[in-house]
PDB file of C-alpha atoms in Angstrom:
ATOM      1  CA  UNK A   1      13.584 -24.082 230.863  1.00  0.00           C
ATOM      2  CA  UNK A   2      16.097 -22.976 232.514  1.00  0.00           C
ATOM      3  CA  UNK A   3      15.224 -20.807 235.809  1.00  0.00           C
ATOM      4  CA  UNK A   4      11.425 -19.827 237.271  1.00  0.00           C
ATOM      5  CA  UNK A   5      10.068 -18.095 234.662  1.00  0.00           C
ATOM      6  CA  UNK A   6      12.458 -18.091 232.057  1.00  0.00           C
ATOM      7  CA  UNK A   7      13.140 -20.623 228.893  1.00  0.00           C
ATOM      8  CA  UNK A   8      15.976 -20.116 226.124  1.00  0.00           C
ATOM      9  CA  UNK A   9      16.214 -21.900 222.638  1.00  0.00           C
ATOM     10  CA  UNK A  10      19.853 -22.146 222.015  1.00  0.00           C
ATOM     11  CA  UNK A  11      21.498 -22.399 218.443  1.00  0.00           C
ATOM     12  CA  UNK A  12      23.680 -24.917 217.323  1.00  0.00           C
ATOM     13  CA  UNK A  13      25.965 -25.559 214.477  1.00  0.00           C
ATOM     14  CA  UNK A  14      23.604 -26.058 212.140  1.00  0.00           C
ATOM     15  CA  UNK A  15      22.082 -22.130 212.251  1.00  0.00           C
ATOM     16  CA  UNK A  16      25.452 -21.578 209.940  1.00  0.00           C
ATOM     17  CA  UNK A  17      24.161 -22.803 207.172  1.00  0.00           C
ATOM     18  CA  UNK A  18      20.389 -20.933 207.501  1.00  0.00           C
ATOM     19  CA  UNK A  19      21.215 -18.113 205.521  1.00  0.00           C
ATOM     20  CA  UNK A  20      21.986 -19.831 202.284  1.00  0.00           C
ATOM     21  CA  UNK A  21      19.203 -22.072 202.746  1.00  0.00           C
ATOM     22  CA  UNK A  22      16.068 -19.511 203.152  1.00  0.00           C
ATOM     23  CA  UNK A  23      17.872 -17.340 200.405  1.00  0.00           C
ATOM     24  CA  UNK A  24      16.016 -18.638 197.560  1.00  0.00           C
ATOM     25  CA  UNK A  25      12.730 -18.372 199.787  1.00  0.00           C
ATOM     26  CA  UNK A  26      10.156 -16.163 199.219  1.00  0.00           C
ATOM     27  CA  UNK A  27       9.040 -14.432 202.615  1.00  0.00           C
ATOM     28  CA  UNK A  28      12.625 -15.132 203.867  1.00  0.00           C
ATOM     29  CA  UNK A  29      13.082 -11.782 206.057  1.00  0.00           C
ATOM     30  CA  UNK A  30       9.756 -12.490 208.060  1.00  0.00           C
ATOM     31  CA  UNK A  31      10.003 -16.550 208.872  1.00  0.00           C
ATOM     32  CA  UNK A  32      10.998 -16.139 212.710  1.00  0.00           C
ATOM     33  CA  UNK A  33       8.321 -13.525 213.006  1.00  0.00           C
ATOM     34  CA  UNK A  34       5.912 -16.050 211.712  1.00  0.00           C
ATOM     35  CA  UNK A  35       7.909 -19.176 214.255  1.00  0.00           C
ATOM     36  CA  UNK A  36       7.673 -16.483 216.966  1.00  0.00           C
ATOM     37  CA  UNK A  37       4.004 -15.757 216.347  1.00  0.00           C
ATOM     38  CA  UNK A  38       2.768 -18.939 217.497  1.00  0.00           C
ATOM     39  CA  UNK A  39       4.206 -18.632 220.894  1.00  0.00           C
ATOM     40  CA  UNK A  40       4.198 -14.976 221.341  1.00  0.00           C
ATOM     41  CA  UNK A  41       1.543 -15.054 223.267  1.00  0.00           C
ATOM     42  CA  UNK A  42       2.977 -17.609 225.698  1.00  0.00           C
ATOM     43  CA  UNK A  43       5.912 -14.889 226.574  1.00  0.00           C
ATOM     44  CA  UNK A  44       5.660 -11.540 228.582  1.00  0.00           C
ATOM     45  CA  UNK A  45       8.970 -10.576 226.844  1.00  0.00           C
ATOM     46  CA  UNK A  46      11.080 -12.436 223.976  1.00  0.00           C
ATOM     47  CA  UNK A  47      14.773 -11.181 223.647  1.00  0.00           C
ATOM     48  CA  UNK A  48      16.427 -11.723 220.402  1.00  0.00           C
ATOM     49  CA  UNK A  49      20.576 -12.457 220.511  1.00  0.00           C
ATOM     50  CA  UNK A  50      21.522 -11.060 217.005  1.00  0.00           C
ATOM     51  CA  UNK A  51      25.048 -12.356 215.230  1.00  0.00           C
ATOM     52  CA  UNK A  52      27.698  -9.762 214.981  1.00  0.00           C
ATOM     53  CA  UNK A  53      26.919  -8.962 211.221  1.00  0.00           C
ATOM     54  CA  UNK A  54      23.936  -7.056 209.239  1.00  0.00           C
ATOM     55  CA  UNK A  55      22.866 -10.634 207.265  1.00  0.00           C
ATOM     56  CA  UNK A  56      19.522 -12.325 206.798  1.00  0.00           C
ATOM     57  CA  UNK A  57      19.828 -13.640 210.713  1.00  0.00           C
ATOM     58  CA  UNK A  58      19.984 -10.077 211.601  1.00  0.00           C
ATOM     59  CA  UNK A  59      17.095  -9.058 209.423  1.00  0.00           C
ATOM     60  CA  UNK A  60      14.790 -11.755 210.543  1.00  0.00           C
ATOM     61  CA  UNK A  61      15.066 -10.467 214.016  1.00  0.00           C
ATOM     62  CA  UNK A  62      14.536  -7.087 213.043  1.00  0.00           C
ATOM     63  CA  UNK A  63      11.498  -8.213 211.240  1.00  0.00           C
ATOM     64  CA  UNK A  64      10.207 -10.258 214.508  1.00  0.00           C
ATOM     65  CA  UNK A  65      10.477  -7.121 216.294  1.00  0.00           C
ATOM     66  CA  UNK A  66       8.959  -3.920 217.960  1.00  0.00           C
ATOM     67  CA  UNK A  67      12.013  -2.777 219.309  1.00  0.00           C
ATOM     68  CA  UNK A  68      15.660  -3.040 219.200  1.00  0.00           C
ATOM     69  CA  UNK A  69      18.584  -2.156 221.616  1.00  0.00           C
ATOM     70  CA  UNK A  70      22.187  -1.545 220.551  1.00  0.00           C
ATOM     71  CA  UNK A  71      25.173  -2.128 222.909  1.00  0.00           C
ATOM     72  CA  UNK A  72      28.049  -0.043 221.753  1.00  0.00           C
ATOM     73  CA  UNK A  73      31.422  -0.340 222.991  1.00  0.00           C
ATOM     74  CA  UNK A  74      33.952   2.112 223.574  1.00  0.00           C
ATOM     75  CA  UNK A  75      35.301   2.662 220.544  1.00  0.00           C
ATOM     76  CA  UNK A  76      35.051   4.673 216.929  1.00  0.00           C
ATOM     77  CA  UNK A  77      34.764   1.556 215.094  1.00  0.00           C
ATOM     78  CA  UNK A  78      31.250   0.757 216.995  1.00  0.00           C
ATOM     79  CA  UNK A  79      29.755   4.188 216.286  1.00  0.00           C
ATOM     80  CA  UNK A  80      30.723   3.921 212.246  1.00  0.00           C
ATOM     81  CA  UNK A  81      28.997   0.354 212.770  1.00  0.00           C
ATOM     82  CA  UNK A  82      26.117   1.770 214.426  1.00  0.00           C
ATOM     83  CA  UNK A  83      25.117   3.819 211.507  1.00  0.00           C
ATOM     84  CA  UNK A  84      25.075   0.969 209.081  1.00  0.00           C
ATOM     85  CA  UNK A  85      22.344  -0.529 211.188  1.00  0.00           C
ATOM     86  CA  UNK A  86      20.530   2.602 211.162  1.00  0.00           C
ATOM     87  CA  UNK A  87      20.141   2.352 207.844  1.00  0.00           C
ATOM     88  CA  UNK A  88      19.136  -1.168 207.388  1.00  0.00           C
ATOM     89  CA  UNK A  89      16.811  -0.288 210.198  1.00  0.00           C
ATOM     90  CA  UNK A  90      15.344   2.818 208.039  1.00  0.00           C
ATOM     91  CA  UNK A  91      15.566   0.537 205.124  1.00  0.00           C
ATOM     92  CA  UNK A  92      13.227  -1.875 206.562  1.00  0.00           C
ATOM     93  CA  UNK A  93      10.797   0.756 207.629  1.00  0.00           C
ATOM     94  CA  UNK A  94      10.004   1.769 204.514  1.00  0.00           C
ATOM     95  CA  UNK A  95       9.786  -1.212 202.392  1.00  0.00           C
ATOM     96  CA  UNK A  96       7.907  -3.082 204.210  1.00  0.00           C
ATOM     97  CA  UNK A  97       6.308  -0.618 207.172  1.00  0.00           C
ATOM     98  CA  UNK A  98       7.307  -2.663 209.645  1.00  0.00           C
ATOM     99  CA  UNK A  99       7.965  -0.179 212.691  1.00  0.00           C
ATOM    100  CA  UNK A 100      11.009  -0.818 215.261  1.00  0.00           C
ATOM    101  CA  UNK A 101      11.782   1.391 217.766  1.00  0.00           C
ATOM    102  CA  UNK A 102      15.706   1.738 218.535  1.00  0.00           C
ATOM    103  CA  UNK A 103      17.629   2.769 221.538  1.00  0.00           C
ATOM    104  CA  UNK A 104      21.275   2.714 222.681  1.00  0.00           C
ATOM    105  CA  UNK A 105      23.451   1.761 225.219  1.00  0.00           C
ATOM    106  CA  UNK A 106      27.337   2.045 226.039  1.00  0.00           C
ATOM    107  CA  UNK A 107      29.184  -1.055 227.418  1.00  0.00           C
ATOM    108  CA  UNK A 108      32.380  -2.045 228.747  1.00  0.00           C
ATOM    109  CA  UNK A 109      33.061   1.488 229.872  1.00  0.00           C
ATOM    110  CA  UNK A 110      35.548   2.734 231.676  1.00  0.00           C
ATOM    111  CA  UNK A 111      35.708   6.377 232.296  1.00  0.00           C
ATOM    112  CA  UNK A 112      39.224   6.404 233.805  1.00  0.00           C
ATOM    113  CA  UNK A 113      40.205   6.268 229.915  1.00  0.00           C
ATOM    114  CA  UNK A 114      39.940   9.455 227.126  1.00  0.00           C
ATOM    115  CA  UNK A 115      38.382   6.980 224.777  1.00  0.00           C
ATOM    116  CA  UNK A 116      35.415   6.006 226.750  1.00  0.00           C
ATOM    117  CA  UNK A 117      34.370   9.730 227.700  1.00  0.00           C
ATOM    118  CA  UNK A 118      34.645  10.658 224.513  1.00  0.00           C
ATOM    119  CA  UNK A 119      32.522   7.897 222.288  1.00  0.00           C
ATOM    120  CA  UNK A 120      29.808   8.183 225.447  1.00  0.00           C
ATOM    121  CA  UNK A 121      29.634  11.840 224.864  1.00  0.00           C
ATOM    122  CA  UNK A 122      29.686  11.412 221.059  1.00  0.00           C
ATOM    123  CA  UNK A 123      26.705   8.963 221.568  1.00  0.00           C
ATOM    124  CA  UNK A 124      24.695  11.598 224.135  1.00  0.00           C
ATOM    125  CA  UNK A 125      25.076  14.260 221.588  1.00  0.00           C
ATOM    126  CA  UNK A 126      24.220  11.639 218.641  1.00  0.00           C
ATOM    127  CA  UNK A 127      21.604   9.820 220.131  1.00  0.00           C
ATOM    128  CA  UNK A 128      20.033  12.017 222.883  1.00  0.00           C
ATOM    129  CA  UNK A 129      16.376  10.691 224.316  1.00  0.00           C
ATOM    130  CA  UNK A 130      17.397   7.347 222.159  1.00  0.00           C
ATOM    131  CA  UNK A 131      19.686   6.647 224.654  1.00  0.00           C
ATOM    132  CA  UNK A 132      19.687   4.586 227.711  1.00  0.00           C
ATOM    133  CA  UNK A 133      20.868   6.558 230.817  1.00  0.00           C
ATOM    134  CA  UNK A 134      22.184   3.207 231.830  1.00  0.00           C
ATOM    135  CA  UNK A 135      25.865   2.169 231.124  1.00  0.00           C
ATOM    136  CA  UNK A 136      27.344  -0.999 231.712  1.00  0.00           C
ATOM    137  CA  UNK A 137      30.912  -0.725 232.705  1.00  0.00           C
ATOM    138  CA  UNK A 138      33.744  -2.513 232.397  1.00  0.00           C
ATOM    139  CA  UNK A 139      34.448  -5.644 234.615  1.00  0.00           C
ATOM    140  CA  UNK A 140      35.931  -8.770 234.723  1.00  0.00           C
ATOM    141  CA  UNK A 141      33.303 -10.844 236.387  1.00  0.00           C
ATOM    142  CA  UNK A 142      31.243 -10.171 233.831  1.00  0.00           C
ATOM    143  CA  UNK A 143      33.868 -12.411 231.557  1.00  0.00           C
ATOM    144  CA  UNK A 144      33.983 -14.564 234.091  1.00  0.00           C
ATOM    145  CA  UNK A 145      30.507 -15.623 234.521  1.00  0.00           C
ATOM    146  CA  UNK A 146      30.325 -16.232 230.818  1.00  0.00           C
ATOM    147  CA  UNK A 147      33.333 -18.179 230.755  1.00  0.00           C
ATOM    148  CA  UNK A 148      31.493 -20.890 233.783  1.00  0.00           C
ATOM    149  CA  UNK A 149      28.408 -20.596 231.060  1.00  0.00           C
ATOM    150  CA  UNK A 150      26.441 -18.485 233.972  1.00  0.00           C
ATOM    151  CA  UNK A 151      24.528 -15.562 234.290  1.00  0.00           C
ATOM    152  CA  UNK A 152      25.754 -12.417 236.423  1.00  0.00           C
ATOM    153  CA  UNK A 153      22.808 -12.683 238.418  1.00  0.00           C
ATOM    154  CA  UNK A 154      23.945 -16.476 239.467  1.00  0.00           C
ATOM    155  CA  UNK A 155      27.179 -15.875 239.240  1.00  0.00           C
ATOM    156  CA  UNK A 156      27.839 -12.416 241.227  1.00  0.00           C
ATOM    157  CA  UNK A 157      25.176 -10.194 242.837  1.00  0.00           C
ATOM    158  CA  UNK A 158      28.554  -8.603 244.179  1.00  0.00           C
ATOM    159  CA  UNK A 159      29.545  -7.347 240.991  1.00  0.00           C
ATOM    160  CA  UNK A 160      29.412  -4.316 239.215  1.00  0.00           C
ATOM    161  CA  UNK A 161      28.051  -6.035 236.101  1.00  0.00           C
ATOM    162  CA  UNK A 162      25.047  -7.085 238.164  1.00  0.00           C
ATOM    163  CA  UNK A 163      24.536  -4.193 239.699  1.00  0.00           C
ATOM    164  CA  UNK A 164      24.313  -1.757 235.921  1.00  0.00           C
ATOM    165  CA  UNK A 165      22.583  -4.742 234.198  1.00  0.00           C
ATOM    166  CA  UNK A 166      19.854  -4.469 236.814  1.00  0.00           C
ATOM    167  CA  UNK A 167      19.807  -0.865 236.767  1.00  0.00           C
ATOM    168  CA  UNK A 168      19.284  -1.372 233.143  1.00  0.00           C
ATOM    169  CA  UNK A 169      16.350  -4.069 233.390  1.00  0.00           C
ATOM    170  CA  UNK A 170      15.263  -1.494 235.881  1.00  0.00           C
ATOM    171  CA  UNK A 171      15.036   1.684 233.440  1.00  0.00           C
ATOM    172  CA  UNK A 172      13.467  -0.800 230.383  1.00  0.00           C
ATOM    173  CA  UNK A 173      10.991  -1.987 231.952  1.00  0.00           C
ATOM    174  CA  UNK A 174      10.155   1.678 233.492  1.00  0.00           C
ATOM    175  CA  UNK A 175       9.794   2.833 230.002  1.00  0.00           C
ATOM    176  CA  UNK A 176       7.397   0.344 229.138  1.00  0.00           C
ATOM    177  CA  UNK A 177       5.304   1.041 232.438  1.00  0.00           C
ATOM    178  CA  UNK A 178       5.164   4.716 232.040  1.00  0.00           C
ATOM    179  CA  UNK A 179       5.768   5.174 228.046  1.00  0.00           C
ATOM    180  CA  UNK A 180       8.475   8.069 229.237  1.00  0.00           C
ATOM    181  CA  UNK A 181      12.422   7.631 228.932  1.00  0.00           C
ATOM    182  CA  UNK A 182      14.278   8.185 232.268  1.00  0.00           C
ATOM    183  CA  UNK A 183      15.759  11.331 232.703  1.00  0.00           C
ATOM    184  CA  UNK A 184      19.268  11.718 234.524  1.00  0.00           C
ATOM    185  CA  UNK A 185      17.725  12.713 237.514  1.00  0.00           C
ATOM    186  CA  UNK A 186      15.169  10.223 237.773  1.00  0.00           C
ATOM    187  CA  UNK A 187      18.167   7.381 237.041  1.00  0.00           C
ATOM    188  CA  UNK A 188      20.365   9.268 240.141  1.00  0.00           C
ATOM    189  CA  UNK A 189      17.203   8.629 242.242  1.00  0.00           C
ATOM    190  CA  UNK A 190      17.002   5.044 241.210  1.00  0.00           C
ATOM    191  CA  UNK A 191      20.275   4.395 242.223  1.00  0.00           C
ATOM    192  CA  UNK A 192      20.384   6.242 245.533  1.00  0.00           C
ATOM    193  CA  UNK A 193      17.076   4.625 246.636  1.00  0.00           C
ATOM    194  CA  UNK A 194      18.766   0.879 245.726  1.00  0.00           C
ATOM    195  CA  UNK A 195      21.601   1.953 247.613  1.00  0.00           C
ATOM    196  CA  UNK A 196      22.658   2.725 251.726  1.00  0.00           C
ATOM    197  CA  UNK A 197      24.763   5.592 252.750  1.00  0.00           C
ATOM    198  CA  UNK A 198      28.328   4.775 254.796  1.00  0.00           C
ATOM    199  CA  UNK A 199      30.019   7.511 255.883  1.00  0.00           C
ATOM    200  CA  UNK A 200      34.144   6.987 255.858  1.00  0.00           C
ATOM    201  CA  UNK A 201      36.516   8.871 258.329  1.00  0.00           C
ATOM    202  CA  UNK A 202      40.148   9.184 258.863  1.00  0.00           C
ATOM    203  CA  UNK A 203      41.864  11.462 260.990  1.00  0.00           C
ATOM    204  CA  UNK A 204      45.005  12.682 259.289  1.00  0.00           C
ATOM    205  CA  UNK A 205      45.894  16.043 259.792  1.00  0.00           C
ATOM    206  CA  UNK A 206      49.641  15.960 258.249  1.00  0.00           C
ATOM    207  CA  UNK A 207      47.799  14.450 254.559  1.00  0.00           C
ATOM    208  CA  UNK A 208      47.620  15.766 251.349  1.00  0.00           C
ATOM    209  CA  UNK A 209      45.319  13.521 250.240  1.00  0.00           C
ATOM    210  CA  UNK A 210      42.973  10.370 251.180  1.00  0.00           C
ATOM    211  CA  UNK A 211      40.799   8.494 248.859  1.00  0.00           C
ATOM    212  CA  UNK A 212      38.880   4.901 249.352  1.00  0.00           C
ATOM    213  CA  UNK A 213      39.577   2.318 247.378  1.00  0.00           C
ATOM    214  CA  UNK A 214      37.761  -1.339 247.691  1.00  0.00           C
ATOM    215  CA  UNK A 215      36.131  -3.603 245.815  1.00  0.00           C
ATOM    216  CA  UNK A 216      33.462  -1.689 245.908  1.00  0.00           C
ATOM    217  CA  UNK A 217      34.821  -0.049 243.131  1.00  0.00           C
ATOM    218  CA  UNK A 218      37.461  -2.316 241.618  1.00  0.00           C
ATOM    219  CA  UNK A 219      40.262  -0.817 244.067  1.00  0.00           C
ATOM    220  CA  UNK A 220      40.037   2.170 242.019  1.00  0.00           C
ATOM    221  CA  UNK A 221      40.771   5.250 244.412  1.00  0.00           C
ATOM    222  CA  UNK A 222      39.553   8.025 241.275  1.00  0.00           C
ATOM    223  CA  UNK A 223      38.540  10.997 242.321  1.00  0.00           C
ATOM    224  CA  UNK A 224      35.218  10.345 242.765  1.00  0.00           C
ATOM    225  CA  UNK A 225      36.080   8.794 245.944  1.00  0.00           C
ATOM    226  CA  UNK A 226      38.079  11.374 247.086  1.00  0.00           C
ATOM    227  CA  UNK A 227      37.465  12.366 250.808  1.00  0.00           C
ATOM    228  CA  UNK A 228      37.335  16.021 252.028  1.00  0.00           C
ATOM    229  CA  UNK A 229      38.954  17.234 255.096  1.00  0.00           C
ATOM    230  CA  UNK A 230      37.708  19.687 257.680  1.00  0.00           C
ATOM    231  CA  UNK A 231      39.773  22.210 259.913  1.00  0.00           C
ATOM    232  CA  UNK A 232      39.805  19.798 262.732  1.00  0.00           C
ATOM    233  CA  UNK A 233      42.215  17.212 259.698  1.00  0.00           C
ATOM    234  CA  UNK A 234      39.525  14.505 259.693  1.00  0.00           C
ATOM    235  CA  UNK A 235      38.851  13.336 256.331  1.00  0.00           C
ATOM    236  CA  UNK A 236      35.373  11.997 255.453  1.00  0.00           C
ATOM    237  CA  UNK A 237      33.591  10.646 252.347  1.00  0.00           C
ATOM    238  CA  UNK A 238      29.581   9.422 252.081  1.00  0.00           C
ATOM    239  CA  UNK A 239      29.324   6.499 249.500  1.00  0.00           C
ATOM    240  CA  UNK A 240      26.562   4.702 248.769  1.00  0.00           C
ATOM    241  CA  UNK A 241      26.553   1.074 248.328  1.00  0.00           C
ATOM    242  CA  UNK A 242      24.227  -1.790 248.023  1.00  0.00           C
ATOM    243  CA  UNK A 243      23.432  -4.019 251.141  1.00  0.00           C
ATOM    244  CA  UNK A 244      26.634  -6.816 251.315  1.00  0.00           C
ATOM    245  CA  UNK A 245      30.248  -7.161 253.053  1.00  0.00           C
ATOM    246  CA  UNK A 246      32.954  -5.201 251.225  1.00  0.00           C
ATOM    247  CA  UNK A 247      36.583  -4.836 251.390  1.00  0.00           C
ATOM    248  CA  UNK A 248      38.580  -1.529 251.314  1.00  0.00           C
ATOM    249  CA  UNK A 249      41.595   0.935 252.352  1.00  0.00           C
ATOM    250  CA  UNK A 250      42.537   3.911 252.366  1.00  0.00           C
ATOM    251  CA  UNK A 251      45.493   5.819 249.851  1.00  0.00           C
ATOM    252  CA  UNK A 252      46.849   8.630 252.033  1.00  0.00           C
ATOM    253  CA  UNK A 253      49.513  10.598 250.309  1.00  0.00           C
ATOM    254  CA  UNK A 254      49.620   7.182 247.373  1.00  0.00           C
ATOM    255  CA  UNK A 255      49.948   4.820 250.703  1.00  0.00           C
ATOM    256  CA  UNK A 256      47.702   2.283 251.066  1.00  0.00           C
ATOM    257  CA  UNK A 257      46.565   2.194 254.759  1.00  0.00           C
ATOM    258  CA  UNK A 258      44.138   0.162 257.221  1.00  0.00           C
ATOM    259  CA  UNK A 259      41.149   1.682 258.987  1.00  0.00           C
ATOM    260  CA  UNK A 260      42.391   1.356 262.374  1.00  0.00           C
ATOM    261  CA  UNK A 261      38.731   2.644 263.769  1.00  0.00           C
ATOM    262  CA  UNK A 262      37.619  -0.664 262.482  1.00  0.00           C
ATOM    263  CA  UNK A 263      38.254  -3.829 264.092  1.00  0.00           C
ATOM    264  CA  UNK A 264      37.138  -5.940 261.407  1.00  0.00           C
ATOM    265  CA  UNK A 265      39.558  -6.950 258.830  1.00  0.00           C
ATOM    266  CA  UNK A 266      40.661  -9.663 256.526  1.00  0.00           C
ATOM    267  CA  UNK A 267      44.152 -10.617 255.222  1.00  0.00           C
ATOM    268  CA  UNK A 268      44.781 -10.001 251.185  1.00  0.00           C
ATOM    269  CA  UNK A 269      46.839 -11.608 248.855  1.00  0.00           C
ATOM    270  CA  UNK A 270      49.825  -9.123 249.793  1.00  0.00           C
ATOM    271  CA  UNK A 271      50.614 -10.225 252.679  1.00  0.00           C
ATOM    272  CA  UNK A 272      48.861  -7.244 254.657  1.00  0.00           C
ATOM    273  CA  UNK A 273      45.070  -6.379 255.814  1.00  0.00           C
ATOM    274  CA  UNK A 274      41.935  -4.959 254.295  1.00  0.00           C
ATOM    275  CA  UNK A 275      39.721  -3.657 256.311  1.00  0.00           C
ATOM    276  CA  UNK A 276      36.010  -5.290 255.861  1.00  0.00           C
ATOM    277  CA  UNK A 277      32.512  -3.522 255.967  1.00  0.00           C
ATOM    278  CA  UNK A 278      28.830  -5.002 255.983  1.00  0.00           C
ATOM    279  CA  UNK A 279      25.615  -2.716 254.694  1.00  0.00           C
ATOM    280  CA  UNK A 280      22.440  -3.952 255.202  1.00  0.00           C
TER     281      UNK A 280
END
């Protein structure tokens, strides 16, 4: 046990050398289904970890259950590996009957890059209503809390990583309340209604430009956090965000600059100030 609710079997070195012993067995595919059966009914939910390979492991947990999901990263190489899965999947179907339902999602995504927009529209187009509307994007806490042997839920509820994998939990366990995949507009809602409003201002009317940038969004001013300016030259930008303390700046004309409306601020690592904001 190791939270309220929530027990793990672990592997150990030993698992290595499982495959070549069950592969003279007969009924070798289905013996964790048959392990898992006697405690099934002890679990609301059991989540399989699968290896990184299409062997007997991998089959067994197919076998032991009624629905798989696929984590893809940005890359070619994961959608030609996704396809040999399919097949096994298919394969297993129709040898033995055994139905698994299969959906998708795409991790460590970063849309700043060509590569990522293009393998998560590949997948839309590919995989349509199998397809989580969910995304997990890229972020280094996430490394980090596996590297202190945490989860991101007790290691960060500040992090990005927390925030999609929640959003994910969120949208699985939706499906299996209502039967009905989420539709964009119902996963915009979700993450509206999760979220508070802030409205940013800054009164520049010499700029070109002004964007936000905090760690709110990992410093990166993109365009989505562009502000707009009005005739009077004050520049404003509604972002919502989930109730904590942030940091942030603004980049006027590619300078990074202080809110000087707010009084709170902290000093970086840079020797200068970011300004610092509480929601909630």
């Amino acid at each position: 046990n190791v939270s309220e609710n929530v027990d793990v079997v672990p592997a150990d070195i030993s698992l290595s050398t499982l495959e070549q012993h069950l592969s003279m067995m007969e009924g070798r595919e289905s013996r964790l289904k048959h392990a898992l059966g006697q405690i099934h009914s002890s679990y609301d939910i059991i989540v399989i970890d699968c290896p990184p390979s299409l062997g007997l492991l991998t089959i067994n947990a197919l076998m032991a259950s009624s629905e798989v999901f696929v984590p893809i990263e940005m890359s070619l190489f994961s959608l030609h590996g996704i396809s040999r899965l399919m097949e096994i999947i298919a394969s297993i179907k129709k040898k033995t009957g055994h139905e698994i339902q299969t959906k998708v999602f795409g991790t460590i995504v970063d849309r700043r890059t060509r590569i990522s927009r293009e393998v998560l529209e590949n997948m839309r187009n590919h995989f349509s209503d199998t397809m989580f509307e969910t995304v997990i994007r890229s972020n280094v806490t996430l490394k980090e809390a596996a590297g202190y042997g945490k989860s991101i839920l007790d290691y960060s509820k500040k992090a990005s990583g927390f925030k999609d994998y929640m959003m994910l939990a969120e949208e699985v366990l939706l499906e299996k309340r209502t039967g009905h995949s989420l539709s964009v507009e119902d996963h915009e809602s979700m993450i509206l209604k999760s979220n508070l409003e802030k409205r940013f201002s800054y009164y520049g009317p010499d700029a070109k430009s002004v964007r936000i940038g905090g760690n709110f969004n990992n410093w990166n001013p993109s365009d989505e956090f562009l502000m707009e300016r009005d005739e009077t030259g004050m520049w404003t930008k509604n972002v919502f965000l989930k109730p904590g303390t942030y940091q942030y700046k603004f980049i006027v004309d590619g300078e990074w600059v202080q809110d000087h409306n707010n009084s709170k601020y902290i000093n970086n690592a840079y020797g200068g100030t970011n300004s610092v904001l509480e929601i909630g």
